[in-house]
Structure formats: structure tokens, C-alpha cells
Amino acid sequence: MSGAEQARRARAYLLRVAEPPALALAGLVAEAGPVRAADLVRTGQAPSAVAGETAARRHLDQVDEDLARAAAVGARLVIPEDEEWPDWPFLALQTAASRRMACGVAPLALWVRGRDLGALTERAVAVVGSRAASGYGEHVAAEFGYGLASRGVTVVSGAAYGIDGAAHRGAVAASGPTVAVLACGIDLAYPAGHTALLDRITGQGAVVTEYPPGLRPARYRFLVRNRLIAALGGGTVVVEAGQRSGAKNTAAITRALGRVLMAVPGPVTSACSVGCHELLRAAEAVPVASVDEIIETVGRIGADLVRPETRPSSRTDELGPEAARVYEALDRKQGSSPDAAAVESGVPLSRVRALLPELELIGLVERRESGWWPVALRKGRGDA
Amino acid sequence: MSGAEQARRARAYLLRVAEPPALALAGLVAEAGPVRAADLVRTGQAPSAVAGETAARRHLDQVDEDLARAAAVGARLVIPEDEEWPDWPFLALQTAASRRMACGVAPLALWVRGRDLGALTERAVAVVGSRAASGYGEHVAAEFGYGLASRGVTVVSGAAYGIDGAAHRGAVAASGPTVAVLACGIDLAYPAGHTALLDRITGQGAVVTEYPPGLRPARYRFLVRNRLIAALGGGTVVVEAGQRSGAKNTAAITRALGRVLMAVPGPVTSACSVGCHELLRAAEAVPVASVDEIIETVGRIGADLVRPETRPSSRTDELGPEAARVYEALDRKQGSSPDAAAVESGVPLSRVRALLPELELIGLVERRESGWWPVALRKGRGDA
């Protein structure tokens, strides 16, 4: 057996016997290597901290079965020794700040269905939010998913109902890249209603998990999983989050990892946006209202800057203040003499006499026998 | 005639003959006093800068007529020499920064219909926004107007259609204080559709303007008027603003005056909220989603702080991480043995044996002959 295959089998075993995040085990693997670490655990000789993390399951030596169950659904085990391992995204999981949040452990390996994980995560953004989303939230998540994926930015999310699903669906609709991170075994479709969606994600992106085949999702696993979503995205967009949404957990992890956190404003009358507005009010998140703004926020400075929208302009916008006052002072029904315009506008008569012909030149007023008349303009959308 | 009445007549004359903001005239009045300044203007002896501001209208000596026209609609001329003059709010108009924005001139006097202006502006917030508002925007403006006014905070706005009108109506519905600042003469109802609303505002607040009776509104007058709205409010809330809304002008003035600027988030799919989101993204405005947040933002520190909303909590929230894992690992259909719970949760068997009776004590699990069962709980609104 090659060294790589030994490492893969060792990591498959360790993913089965330790519940992530297993800090002590991660330390042992880093120190002794995966093969020696697996031997120590299997034979009951691991240091006591590692033994505590593995005692309940270390007898579950079912590597062949796990690899077979994964292969049966078209999945493989990707390990740090592989070319496609996302080294760079996972670096953030090894900082002191992330350790303090107990999210600071890179996965020992990842079960993957789909394309090359390294290529997929080179330029990626996490798009997350509540399961109990509003129609508005799902619409925005789908639009953002579509827009990011069609610009070649991978949409990372958690495959849940609501915002997650809408973001993935948007990316799928754009035939663009997307990655779903599960909180259960790679052979389980969770939620069941997203079975077809997960298959489509596999076709143009990847479905990944650190949990061994067959393992059921559980609430704490969603929280542990969230660190991978935050790490794989170059930044995280929270589309909608209620008061108690798990998306707020992903948001906190995003900040702990030093990634940029973004939140989408929504109606202040909507309970679904309360979490987003809290993040904005605490200045913990940057507001984003469009795909361009997301790319500007996470993108390389200079390369992806948003072009400021050109303002719809009105012909009177370019007038100086006195000319504008004279123009507006003209009587629209009866026209005005220069004297009347001076009185109405408060601009000295000598200036009014100079400005009226200038306004005539640019087509804003016309001279008739009865005086000076403003030329009717199509109104801009501005208001005072 | 008393000195105060002489000053009042002088200021009435000056409001008629100079189009605000008249910086040179303001300087002359500050230096020479209103009576002497009026004499100099009337007789054509004012310094040249002042002459430029007054030449077109200085012959309009119609103080008696103006006072009579105002009195006919129940209005009076309030001058800085009066007790009720809002000295403190207008101080901000005399800073160098506000001068640079050309909004830095306090009014020479104000035509007022309604209650004591000093008392009304002691604790006030400006609530402004587009005329072309959405149903959402009008709803929020009315709610904010109602909530502020019912807490005794005066709602200052511009009486326009859309957001302004909704904010005033909310305050009126709360029978609370509100101030409308017009860009036309006090005897004109503008817009005409708000005639009845302006009467109601007068009843429980005030309608004010620096423009003399009969003067028509004009676009540049709305912009000049906006500085008074920003100055009279202790802060400004922009409820909705499109790309070209005049509310963006009031927002810029608010910042130039050193007042706190707030913006209400809205759907990113709504053109009516584009201006608010721009202000938030540029970090020029603080997001506000409720009346409590507005009061916290403008209020005296400590006196008006928002009580953080108590989070709806779930009984499993207080569990430690191991106990939570064990609780979730229990099979809801068949119950679990301690061994099964240890394997499923990854928590060592010895800890599982200790935790299960603890969970039983707080009523989260029960022991039956077939093993340990989780007790069904009403689900909280949280999601993962």
C-alpha cells in the first residue's frame, strides 16, 4: 500500500472514531502523522486527552466499509496529502483567535462527492441564512447565488431549506460552481427534500462533509460544520437571520476566522431580518445589496471595484445656483419680465439680464413678446 | 414701539427682501443689529455684498401687509429676541463646517403657526425621505412618527407627500408633537393635498418657514429649507431615499451640522431604499430598525438605552456541549442504551453514565425499561 493510501485509511478511521472538533487528536496527528496516530488510538495507547476524544468509538474499525459506502454514492475521501486539499482556506482555522472559539480545527479529511475541491474553493463566498426564510430572503439568496456563480465565484452553503437551498439553486441555475457542506454522512441526503438538489450540486460543484458515512445530523454537528462553511468562503454573506438563527453562529465564526462578514438589509418589519440588522447596527457586518457589492467587499482591491452607478440626471442639475433660481422663478403660465424674475428669485436684476440669454442658449427658456418662458422639460425622478 | 417690535418689523422686512441663505446679510445683522441693518438695506447704503443679496427686492417694503397676511392664518413672526427662539438647535448652523456647505446660516426669523417653538424643539428628531415612497416606507415612517411622538419626541419633517407626510401623520395619530418646515410662505398649503394635515400639525405642534407670506415653493428653496429640518432635529432618520431623492441632501447637511444620521434598511430589491443602503454602506449613517434604536442613537447616553431584547430560549440552550451531544444522540423512536449513546455522541461512556441521570433530573430525558428516552420538547424558533 502506498504512503498516501495508508494515510487515507488512517484518516478514514480517525474521522469515524472522533467527534469533531477533536483538538487533542488534531494535535496528535500533526505531531505523529495520521498513520501513527491511528495506531495509537486503535491500540488504546493514545495520550489521555486523545483517549477522551476517542474512547467511546475507537473499536469502530470499519475503514473498508466506510470507503465502500462512500464509493457506492460516488464519493471519495480527500486528505491533506492530496493535491486538491484546500490548504489555504483552512489556514484560518489554525489561528489562536479561532482556537478560542473552539472552531479552530481543520478537518482531518473530507468526504467529497463532485469536482476538484481545491479548484472550487479558490474564489468562493459563503451565502447563508435561516431555514425559516421569507420569500424576499429566498429571492435575494437565489439572485446572489446566480450572480456569483455566473461570475465564476463558488457559492458555499449548508444545503438546508430556506436561504441555503435558494443560494445553491441560484448557482445551479447559472450552471456555476457551488459547494454544499453537510452535517451528516456523505451517503445521506439531508434534508431529504434536497436529494435532487444535492445531486445537481455534485454535478457542477461538490458536496462535502467531515462526518463518516451513515452518521446522522444533529444540532451540535450543524454548529461544528458551520466553521467549514465560513473557512471555505473568502467571506460570508448572511442573507436573512432571525433572532436565534444558526446563521448568527456562522457569522460569529466568520469574524473569528478573520474573514469579512456581510449582511443583507431587509424590511425592518420582518422578523427574518432581525439578525442581519443586529449585525449591521453593531458594525460587525458590512451591508451588501448586490452581487457587485459582495465582489467588491471580498474581492482583490482594484480588480473588482464596483463602478458607481451613473445617476439619472436632469438638465437643470448642471445650472449654477443663481441660474437655477432664475429658471425656477419664471412664471410657467404667463411668462416673466426680467424685473419679475429678479423679484421672484431674489437675484439682482443685472445678473438676471445676463442669465436669461444664457438659459435661452441651452434651450431651457425662450423669449416671447410677453416675456421669458421656461421650456417644458420631462421631469427627472428626483424629488425634494 | 418697543425694541422687540422694532426688531420684529426689521426682520420681517429682511426676510422679504433677501433670498435665504443670505450670508452677507446675516453678518450685517449680527454686527449692526436688525433695525440698523434693515435701515441700511432699505436706503441702499448696505455694503456691496449685502446689496447684491437685496438689490432685487429691497423696494418691497410690505411689513404691515406680511404681518397681516400671517395673522390672517393664525401665524406669528418668531425672532431670535423671543423667549421661544430655538437658540440651541440653530447653533449648529454657525460652525465653519456648515458654512462650507453653504447651509450655515441661521434664519433671520421664522413665521410660525402653532405652539411654542422652543419647547417643541427641545427633544426632536427629523424623519425624512422620498416623496416617491413605497408602501413599506410609508408604513415605517408612520410607525416611527407615532412611536417617537408618543414618547414625547417631536417629529420634524417637511410636510411633503410620501415619507414626510407619513411621519407627520404618525405623530398626529399619537396626539404627539410634530413640526413641519415649509419651503414657501406660511399662508400657502403645500402640497395642497396636505392642507388638512398642516392644520392638524398646527394644533399639536407647529408649521414654520423662513419664507415670507405668499412666496411660492421652488426646487432650490426645498434644499435651503432642508438645513432647518436637519438643525431642528437632534438627529435625522432617512426612511427611504432613491438615487436622486432630496432626502440625500438633508442627510449630507445633517452630517455637516455634526448631527447623527440614521438610515432605515429596506429590501435590497427596492429602488426606494437605494439611497439608505448607500449611506449605510459608506458608513455615513447608523442603521435603525425601531423607535427604541432611534432614541438610543440620539438620546442621552445611559438615559435612553435600548434594553436588549430577551432572546426566546430553549431548554437545551443551557446544556454544556457534552450533555447537549448526549441528549441529541438518544434515539427518539427506540430509546438508547448508555453504550449506544456513547457511540452515537462520541462522548466517553463514563461521562455518558454520569450525564444521563443529570439530564433526567432537569426533565430532559427519562429512563424506561428499554433504555433512555429524550422527553419531547416544544421546539424553539431556532434553526441551524
mmCIF file of N, CA and C in Angstrom, chain A residues 84-189:
data_model
loop_
_atom_site.group_PDB
_atom_site.id
_atom_site.type_symbol
_atom_site.label_atom_id
_atom_site.label_comp_id
_atom_site.label_asym_id
_atom_site.label_seq_id
_atom_site.Cartn_x
_atom_site.Cartn_y
_atom_site.Cartn_z
ATOM 1 N N GLU A 84 -5.670 18.316 -4.226
ATOM 2 C CA GLU A 84 -6.873 19.148 -4.234
ATOM 3 C C GLU A 84 -7.279 19.644 -2.843
ATOM 4 N N TRP A 85 -6.498 19.310 -1.796
ATOM 5 C CA TRP A 85 -6.877 19.754 -0.436
ATOM 6 C C TRP A 85 -6.865 21.283 -0.357
ATOM 7 N N PRO A 86 -7.917 21.897 0.181
ATOM 8 C CA PRO A 86 -7.953 23.366 0.271
ATOM 9 C C PRO A 86 -7.095 23.901 1.426
ATOM 10 N N ASP A 87 -5.771 23.835 1.260
ATOM 11 C CA ASP A 87 -4.840 24.272 2.312
ATOM 12 C C ASP A 87 -5.115 25.692 2.759
ATOM 13 N N TRP A 88 -5.177 26.560 1.764
ATOM 14 C CA TRP A 88 -5.225 27.981 2.023
ATOM 15 C C TRP A 88 -6.494 28.376 2.799
ATOM 16 N N PRO A 89 -7.688 27.960 2.350
ATOM 17 C CA PRO A 89 -8.889 28.294 3.128
ATOM 18 C C PRO A 89 -8.839 27.794 4.569
ATOM 19 N N PHE A 90 -8.205 26.622 4.789
ATOM 20 C CA PHE A 90 -8.229 26.046 6.133
ATOM 21 C C PHE A 90 -7.154 26.623 7.048
ATOM 22 N N LEU A 91 -6.227 27.415 6.484
ATOM 23 C CA LEU A 91 -5.209 28.056 7.324
ATOM 24 C C LEU A 91 -5.856 28.875 8.436
ATOM 25 N N ALA A 92 -6.974 29.526 8.093
ATOM 26 C CA ALA A 92 -7.635 30.406 9.064
ATOM 27 C C ALA A 92 -8.120 29.642 10.289
ATOM 28 N N LEU A 93 -8.307 28.316 10.121
ATOM 29 C CA LEU A 93 -8.785 27.518 11.260
ATOM 30 C C LEU A 93 -7.673 27.243 12.263
ATOM 31 N N GLN A 94 -6.465 27.695 11.959
ATOM 32 C CA GLN A 94 -5.365 27.363 12.855
ATOM 33 C C GLN A 94 -4.821 28.566 13.607
ATOM 34 N N THR A 95 -5.603 29.643 13.657
ATOM 35 C CA THR A 95 -5.149 30.820 14.395
ATOM 36 C C THR A 95 -5.590 30.723 15.856
ATOM 37 N N ALA A 96 -4.922 31.501 16.701
ATOM 38 C CA ALA A 96 -5.260 31.494 18.126
ATOM 39 C C ALA A 96 -6.696 31.958 18.349
ATOM 40 N N ALA A 97 -7.118 32.979 17.564
ATOM 41 C CA ALA A 97 -8.473 33.504 17.755
ATOM 42 C C ALA A 97 -9.514 32.439 17.451
ATOM 43 N N SER A 98 -9.285 31.669 16.397
ATOM 44 C CA SER A 98 -10.263 30.640 16.057
ATOM 45 C C SER A 98 -10.225 29.513 17.099
ATOM 46 N N ARG A 99 -9.048 29.203 17.645
ATOM 47 C CA ARG A 99 -8.958 28.190 18.709
ATOM 48 C C ARG A 99 -9.807 28.583 19.899
ATOM 49 N N ARG A 100 -9.741 29.889 20.243
ATOM 50 C CA ARG A 100 -10.508 30.344 21.414
ATOM 51 C C ARG A 100 -12.006 30.138 21.212
ATOM 52 N N MET A 101 -12.445 30.201 19.942
ATOM 53 C CA MET A 101 -13.868 29.991 19.699
ATOM 54 C C MET A 101 -14.207 28.517 19.570
ATOM 55 N N ALA A 102 -13.211 27.647 19.754
ATOM 56 C CA ALA A 102 -13.415 26.206 19.648
ATOM 57 C C ALA A 102 -13.854 25.796 18.246
ATOM 58 N N CYS A 103 -13.625 26.697 17.270
ATOM 59 C CA CYS A 103 -13.901 26.294 15.891
ATOM 60 C C CYS A 103 -12.586 26.132 15.145
ATOM 61 N N GLY A 104 -11.494 26.253 15.876
ATOM 62 C CA GLY A 104 -10.195 26.314 15.234
ATOM 63 C C GLY A 104 -9.523 24.966 15.004
ATOM 64 N N VAL A 105 -10.196 24.071 14.328
ATOM 65 C CA VAL A 105 -9.562 22.806 13.961
ATOM 66 C C VAL A 105 -9.913 22.499 12.516
ATOM 67 N N ALA A 106 -8.898 22.344 11.697
ATOM 68 C CA ALA A 106 -9.151 21.928 10.324
ATOM 69 C C ALA A 106 -9.655 20.486 10.362
ATOM 70 N N PRO A 107 -10.464 20.092 9.399
ATOM 71 C CA PRO A 107 -10.919 18.690 9.382
ATOM 72 C C PRO A 107 -9.741 17.752 9.108
ATOM 73 N N LEU A 108 -9.819 16.514 9.632
ATOM 74 C CA LEU A 108 -8.753 15.538 9.403
ATOM 75 C C LEU A 108 -8.745 15.068 7.952
ATOM 76 N N ALA A 109 -9.891 15.149 7.313
ATOM 77 C CA ALA A 109 -10.065 14.777 5.909
ATOM 78 C C ALA A 109 -11.498 15.161 5.560
ATOM 79 N N LEU A 110 -11.865 15.057 4.295
ATOM 80 C CA LEU A 110 -13.241 15.384 3.905
ATOM 81 C C LEU A 110 -13.765 14.341 2.920
ATOM 82 N N TRP A 111 -14.939 13.824 3.193
ATOM 83 C CA TRP A 111 -15.643 13.000 2.219
ATOM 84 C C TRP A 111 -16.225 13.948 1.174
ATOM 85 N N VAL A 112 -15.947 13.657 -0.105
ATOM 86 C CA VAL A 112 -16.312 14.585 -1.184
ATOM 87 C C VAL A 112 -17.015 13.852 -2.326
ATOM 88 N N ARG A 113 -18.159 14.385 -2.726
ATOM 89 C CA ARG A 113 -18.831 13.947 -3.974
ATOM 90 C C ARG A 113 -18.758 15.137 -4.908
ATOM 91 N N GLY A 114 -18.108 14.968 -6.064
ATOM 92 C CA GLY A 114 -18.104 16.071 -7.024
ATOM 93 C C GLY A 114 -16.712 16.399 -7.523
ATOM 94 N N ARG A 115 -16.562 17.671 -7.877
ATOM 95 C CA ARG A 115 -15.353 18.101 -8.592
ATOM 96 C C ARG A 115 -14.185 18.391 -7.679
ATOM 97 N N ASP A 116 -13.079 18.834 -8.281
ATOM 98 C CA ASP A 116 -11.838 19.147 -7.575
ATOM 99 C C ASP A 116 -12.070 20.244 -6.531
ATOM 100 N N LEU A 117 -11.856 19.898 -5.277
ATOM 101 C CA LEU A 117 -12.206 20.810 -4.191
ATOM 102 C C LEU A 117 -11.281 22.023 -4.137
ATOM 103 N N GLY A 118 -10.021 21.811 -4.484
ATOM 104 C CA GLY A 118 -9.060 22.913 -4.474
ATOM 105 C C GLY A 118 -9.448 23.984 -5.484
ATOM 106 N N ALA A 119 -9.772 23.544 -6.688
ATOM 107 C CA ALA A 119 -10.152 24.495 -7.736
ATOM 108 C C ALA A 119 -11.448 25.204 -7.359
ATOM 109 N N LEU A 120 -12.384 24.460 -6.778
ATOM 110 C CA LEU A 120 -13.691 25.040 -6.433
ATOM 111 C C LEU A 120 -13.589 26.125 -5.382
ATOM 112 N N THR A 121 -12.613 26.003 -4.475
ATOM 113 C CA THR A 121 -12.580 26.936 -3.352
ATOM 114 C C THR A 121 -11.567 28.048 -3.541
ATOM 115 N N GLU A 122 -11.015 28.151 -4.741
ATOM 116 C CA GLU A 122 -10.040 29.213 -4.981
ATOM 117 C C GLU A 122 -10.673 30.596 -4.852
ATOM 118 N N ARG A 123 -11.882 30.736 -5.348
ATOM 119 C CA ARG A 123 -12.589 32.019 -5.319
ATOM 120 C C ARG A 123 -14.020 31.680 -4.908
ATOM 121 N N ALA A 124 -14.302 31.831 -3.619
ATOM 122 C CA ALA A 124 -15.582 31.351 -3.100
ATOM 123 C C ALA A 124 -16.138 32.312 -2.067
ATOM 124 N N VAL A 125 -17.463 32.344 -1.978
ATOM 125 C CA VAL A 125 -18.147 33.161 -0.969
ATOM 126 C C VAL A 125 -19.219 32.288 -0.319
ATOM 127 N N ALA A 126 -19.307 32.349 1.007
ATOM 128 C CA ALA A 126 -20.365 31.633 1.706
ATOM 129 C C ALA A 126 -21.632 32.484 1.708
ATOM 130 N N VAL A 127 -22.750 31.868 1.375
ATOM 131 C CA VAL A 127 -24.049 32.559 1.396
ATOM 132 C C VAL A 127 -24.953 31.750 2.320
ATOM 133 N N VAL A 128 -25.308 32.319 3.461
ATOM 134 C CA VAL A 128 -26.032 31.551 4.469
ATOM 135 C C VAL A 128 -27.229 32.324 4.999
ATOM 136 N N GLY A 129 -28.060 31.634 5.787
ATOM 137 C CA GLY A 129 -29.224 32.292 6.376
ATOM 138 C C GLY A 129 -30.175 31.275 6.966
ATOM 139 N N SER A 130 -31.282 31.801 7.439
ATOM 140 C CA SER A 130 -32.248 30.973 8.160
ATOM 141 C C SER A 130 -32.906 29.938 7.272
ATOM 142 N N ARG A 131 -33.314 28.842 7.913
ATOM 143 C CA ARG A 131 -34.190 27.893 7.240
ATOM 144 C C ARG A 131 -35.577 28.511 7.113
ATOM 145 N N ALA A 132 -36.019 29.167 8.172
ATOM 146 C CA ALA A 132 -37.326 29.827 8.152
ATOM 147 C C ALA A 132 -37.192 31.180 7.458
ATOM 148 N N ALA A 133 -36.967 31.136 6.149
ATOM 149 C CA ALA A 133 -36.709 32.366 5.389
ATOM 150 C C ALA A 133 -38.009 32.928 4.828
ATOM 151 N N SER A 134 -37.973 34.204 4.461
ATOM 152 C CA SER A 134 -39.128 34.807 3.798
ATOM 153 C C SER A 134 -38.978 34.661 2.296
ATOM 154 N N GLY A 135 -40.026 34.950 1.582
ATOM 155 C CA GLY A 135 -39.960 34.940 0.126
ATOM 156 C C GLY A 135 -38.905 35.929 -0.366
ATOM 157 N N TYR A 136 -38.838 37.082 0.308
ATOM 158 C CA TYR A 136 -37.813 38.081 -0.018
ATOM 159 C C TYR A 136 -36.418 37.494 0.132
ATOM 160 N N GLY A 137 -36.178 36.843 1.277
ATOM 161 C CA GLY A 137 -34.848 36.278 1.543
ATOM 162 C C GLY A 137 -34.466 35.223 0.509
ATOM 163 N N GLU A 138 -35.413 34.346 0.192
ATOM 164 C CA GLU A 138 -35.094 33.297 -0.786
ATOM 165 C C GLU A 138 -34.842 33.901 -2.166
ATOM 166 N N HIS A 139 -35.599 34.946 -2.488
ATOM 167 C CA HIS A 139 -35.392 35.614 -3.775
ATOM 168 C C HIS A 139 -33.979 36.206 -3.841
ATOM 169 N N VAL A 140 -33.582 36.921 -2.789
ATOM 170 C CA VAL A 140 -32.263 37.559 -2.783
ATOM 171 C C VAL A 140 -31.152 36.499 -2.788
ATOM 172 N N ALA A 141 -31.332 35.433 -2.008
ATOM 173 C CA ALA A 141 -30.306 34.379 -1.957
ATOM 174 C C ALA A 141 -30.128 33.744 -3.336
ATOM 175 N N ALA A 142 -31.247 33.499 -4.020
ATOM 176 C CA ALA A 142 -31.166 32.891 -5.347
ATOM 177 C C ALA A 142 -30.496 33.847 -6.339
ATOM 178 N N GLU A 143 -30.851 35.135 -6.261
ATOM 179 C CA GLU A 143 -30.234 36.123 -7.152
ATOM 180 C C GLU A 143 -28.727 36.211 -6.905
ATOM 181 N N PHE A 144 -28.344 36.247 -5.633
ATOM 182 C CA PHE A 144 -26.919 36.331 -5.304
ATOM 183 C C PHE A 144 -26.197 35.056 -5.734
ATOM 184 N N GLY A 145 -26.827 33.897 -5.495
ATOM 185 C CA GLY A 145 -26.223 32.630 -5.898
ATOM 186 C C GLY A 145 -26.000 32.602 -7.403
ATOM 187 N N TYR A 146 -27.010 33.061 -8.132
ATOM 188 C CA TYR A 146 -26.919 33.082 -9.596
ATOM 189 C C TYR A 146 -25.806 34.034 -10.037
ATOM 190 N N GLY A 147 -25.826 35.232 -9.476
ATOM 191 C CA GLY A 147 -24.872 36.254 -9.904
ATOM 192 C C GLY A 147 -23.437 35.894 -9.573
ATOM 193 N N LEU A 148 -23.208 35.356 -8.390
ATOM 194 C CA LEU A 148 -21.841 34.966 -8.006
ATOM 195 C C LEU A 148 -21.356 33.827 -8.891
ATOM 196 N N ALA A 149 -22.184 32.777 -9.006
ATOM 197 C CA ALA A 149 -21.758 31.597 -9.764
ATOM 198 C C ALA A 149 -21.538 31.942 -11.230
ATOM 199 N N SER A 150 -22.366 32.844 -11.767
ATOM 200 C CA SER A 150 -22.169 33.147 -13.191
ATOM 201 C C SER A 150 -20.920 34.010 -13.399
ATOM 202 N N ARG A 151 -20.394 34.601 -12.343
ATOM 203 C CA ARG A 151 -19.104 35.295 -12.446
ATOM 204 C C ARG A 151 -17.950 34.373 -12.028
ATOM 205 N N GLY A 152 -18.243 33.076 -11.857
ATOM 206 C CA GLY A 152 -17.186 32.131 -11.529
ATOM 207 C C GLY A 152 -16.816 32.088 -10.055
ATOM 208 N N VAL A 153 -17.618 32.704 -9.210
ATOM 209 C CA VAL A 153 -17.365 32.650 -7.765
ATOM 210 C C VAL A 153 -18.182 31.504 -7.177
ATOM 211 N N THR A 154 -17.522 30.581 -6.492
ATOM 212 C CA THR A 154 -18.211 29.417 -5.930
ATOM 213 C C THR A 154 -19.081 29.825 -4.738
ATOM 214 N N VAL A 155 -20.317 29.352 -4.747
ATOM 215 C CA VAL A 155 -21.262 29.643 -3.671
ATOM 216 C C VAL A 155 -21.205 28.501 -2.652
ATOM 217 N N VAL A 156 -20.705 28.797 -1.456
ATOM 218 C CA VAL A 156 -20.593 27.783 -0.408
ATOM 219 C C VAL A 156 -21.770 27.944 0.539
ATOM 220 N N SER A 157 -22.464 26.840 0.843
ATOM 221 C CA SER A 157 -23.549 26.936 1.820
ATOM 222 C C SER A 157 -23.808 25.573 2.438
ATOM 223 N N GLY A 158 -24.903 25.459 3.196
ATOM 224 C CA GLY A 158 -25.121 24.268 4.003
ATOM 225 C C GLY A 158 -26.250 23.364 3.553
ATOM 226 N N ALA A 159 -26.803 23.612 2.372
ATOM 227 C CA ALA A 159 -27.812 22.735 1.771
ATOM 228 C C ALA A 159 -29.112 22.657 2.551
ATOM 229 N N ALA A 160 -29.295 23.515 3.560
ATOM 230 C CA ALA A 160 -30.536 23.475 4.336
ATOM 231 C C ALA A 160 -31.685 24.076 3.535
ATOM 232 N N TYR A 161 -32.913 23.897 4.043
ATOM 233 C CA TYR A 161 -34.062 24.592 3.465
ATOM 234 C C TYR A 161 -33.872 26.090 3.657
ATOM 235 N N GLY A 162 -34.628 26.876 2.937
ATOM 236 C CA GLY A 162 -34.568 28.329 3.126
ATOM 237 C C GLY A 162 -33.434 28.947 2.336
ATOM 238 N N ILE A 163 -32.677 29.808 3.000
ATOM 239 C CA ILE A 163 -31.643 30.592 2.319
ATOM 240 C C ILE A 163 -30.580 29.705 1.668
ATOM 241 N N ASP A 164 -30.079 28.701 2.397
ATOM 242 C CA ASP A 164 -29.025 27.842 1.853
ATOM 243 C C ASP A 164 -29.452 27.243 0.512
ATOM 244 N N GLY A 165 -30.622 26.622 0.544
ATOM 245 C CA GLY A 165 -31.110 25.958 -0.657
ATOM 246 C C GLY A 165 -31.282 26.935 -1.811
ATOM 247 N N ALA A 166 -31.808 28.117 -1.503
ATOM 248 C CA ALA A 166 -32.030 29.111 -2.560
ATOM 249 C C ALA A 166 -30.702 29.556 -3.168
ATOM 250 N N ALA A 167 -29.668 29.719 -2.331
ATOM 251 C CA ALA A 167 -28.357 30.136 -2.838
ATOM 252 C C ALA A 167 -27.775 29.061 -3.753
ATOM 253 N N HIS A 168 -27.838 27.796 -3.306
ATOM 254 C CA HIS A 168 -27.359 26.704 -4.157
ATOM 255 C C HIS A 168 -28.145 26.660 -5.468
ATOM 256 N N ARG A 169 -29.459 26.771 -5.359
ATOM 257 C CA ARG A 169 -30.295 26.686 -6.566
ATOM 258 C C ARG A 169 -29.945 27.788 -7.559
ATOM 259 N N GLY A 170 -29.664 28.996 -7.027
ATOM 260 C CA GLY A 170 -29.266 30.088 -7.910
ATOM 261 C C GLY A 170 -27.997 29.734 -8.672
ATOM 262 N N ALA A 171 -27.022 29.179 -7.954
ATOM 263 C CA ALA A 171 -25.749 28.802 -8.590
ATOM 264 C C ALA A 171 -25.973 27.716 -9.631
ATOM 265 N N VAL A 172 -26.816 26.740 -9.278
ATOM 266 C CA VAL A 172 -27.112 25.634 -10.197
ATOM 267 C C VAL A 172 -27.787 26.182 -11.449
ATOM 268 N N ALA A 173 -28.698 27.143 -11.260
ATOM 269 C CA ALA A 173 -29.404 27.727 -12.400
ATOM 270 C C ALA A 173 -28.437 28.447 -13.329
ATOM 271 N N ALA A 174 -27.346 28.969 -12.762
ATOM 272 C CA ALA A 174 -26.347 29.659 -13.580
ATOM 273 C C ALA A 174 -25.341 28.678 -14.169
ATOM 274 N N SER A 175 -25.540 27.373 -13.915
ATOM 275 C CA SER A 175 -24.540 26.362 -14.297
ATOM 276 C C SER A 175 -23.170 26.749 -13.768
ATOM 277 N N GLY A 176 -23.153 27.319 -12.575
ATOM 278 C CA GLY A 176 -21.893 27.766 -11.978
ATOM 279 C C GLY A 176 -21.515 26.898 -10.801
ATOM 280 N N PRO A 177 -20.341 27.171 -10.216
ATOM 281 C CA PRO A 177 -19.814 26.332 -9.146
ATOM 282 C C PRO A 177 -20.481 26.588 -7.795
ATOM 283 N N THR A 178 -20.704 25.515 -7.036
ATOM 284 C CA THR A 178 -21.269 25.642 -5.691
ATOM 285 C C THR A 178 -20.849 24.454 -4.843
ATOM 286 N N VAL A 179 -20.651 24.688 -3.558
ATOM 287 C CA VAL A 179 -20.206 23.634 -2.638
ATOM 288 C C VAL A 179 -21.174 23.588 -1.458
ATOM 289 N N ALA A 180 -21.696 22.380 -1.170
ATOM 290 C CA ALA A 180 -22.566 22.177 -0.008
ATOM 291 C C ALA A 180 -21.789 21.423 1.058
ATOM 292 N N VAL A 181 -21.779 21.976 2.270
ATOM 293 C CA VAL A 181 -21.099 21.306 3.379
ATOM 294 C C VAL A 181 -22.166 20.698 4.286
ATOM 295 N N LEU A 182 -22.147 19.379 4.451
ATOM 296 C CA LEU A 182 -23.174 18.680 5.219
ATOM 297 C C LEU A 182 -22.759 18.493 6.680
ATOM 298 N N ALA A 183 -23.759 18.241 7.525
ATOM 299 C CA ALA A 183 -23.509 17.935 8.936
ATOM 300 C C ALA A 183 -23.873 16.485 9.208
ATOM 301 N N CYS A 184 -23.766 15.644 8.168
ATOM 302 C CA CYS A 184 -24.082 14.211 8.312
ATOM 303 C C CYS A 184 -23.222 13.448 7.306
ATOM 304 N N GLY A 185 -23.411 12.125 7.272
ATOM 305 C CA GLY A 185 -22.631 11.304 6.353
ATOM 306 C C GLY A 185 -22.884 11.661 4.899
ATOM 307 N N ILE A 186 -21.853 11.424 4.055
ATOM 308 C CA ILE A 186 -21.924 11.808 2.640
ATOM 309 C C ILE A 186 -22.982 10.994 1.897
ATOM 310 N N ASP A 187 -23.360 9.848 2.463
ATOM 311 C CA ASP A 187 -24.327 8.978 1.788
ATOM 312 C C ASP A 187 -25.767 9.305 2.176
ATOM 313 N N LEU A 188 -25.940 10.284 3.072
ATOM 314 C CA LEU A 188 -27.298 10.675 3.462
ATOM 315 C C LEU A 188 -27.672 11.968 2.741
ATOM 316 N N ALA A 189 -28.900 12.033 2.286
ATOM 317 C CA ALA A 189 -29.370 13.283 1.692
ATOM 318 C C ALA A 189 -30.116 14.023 2.792
#
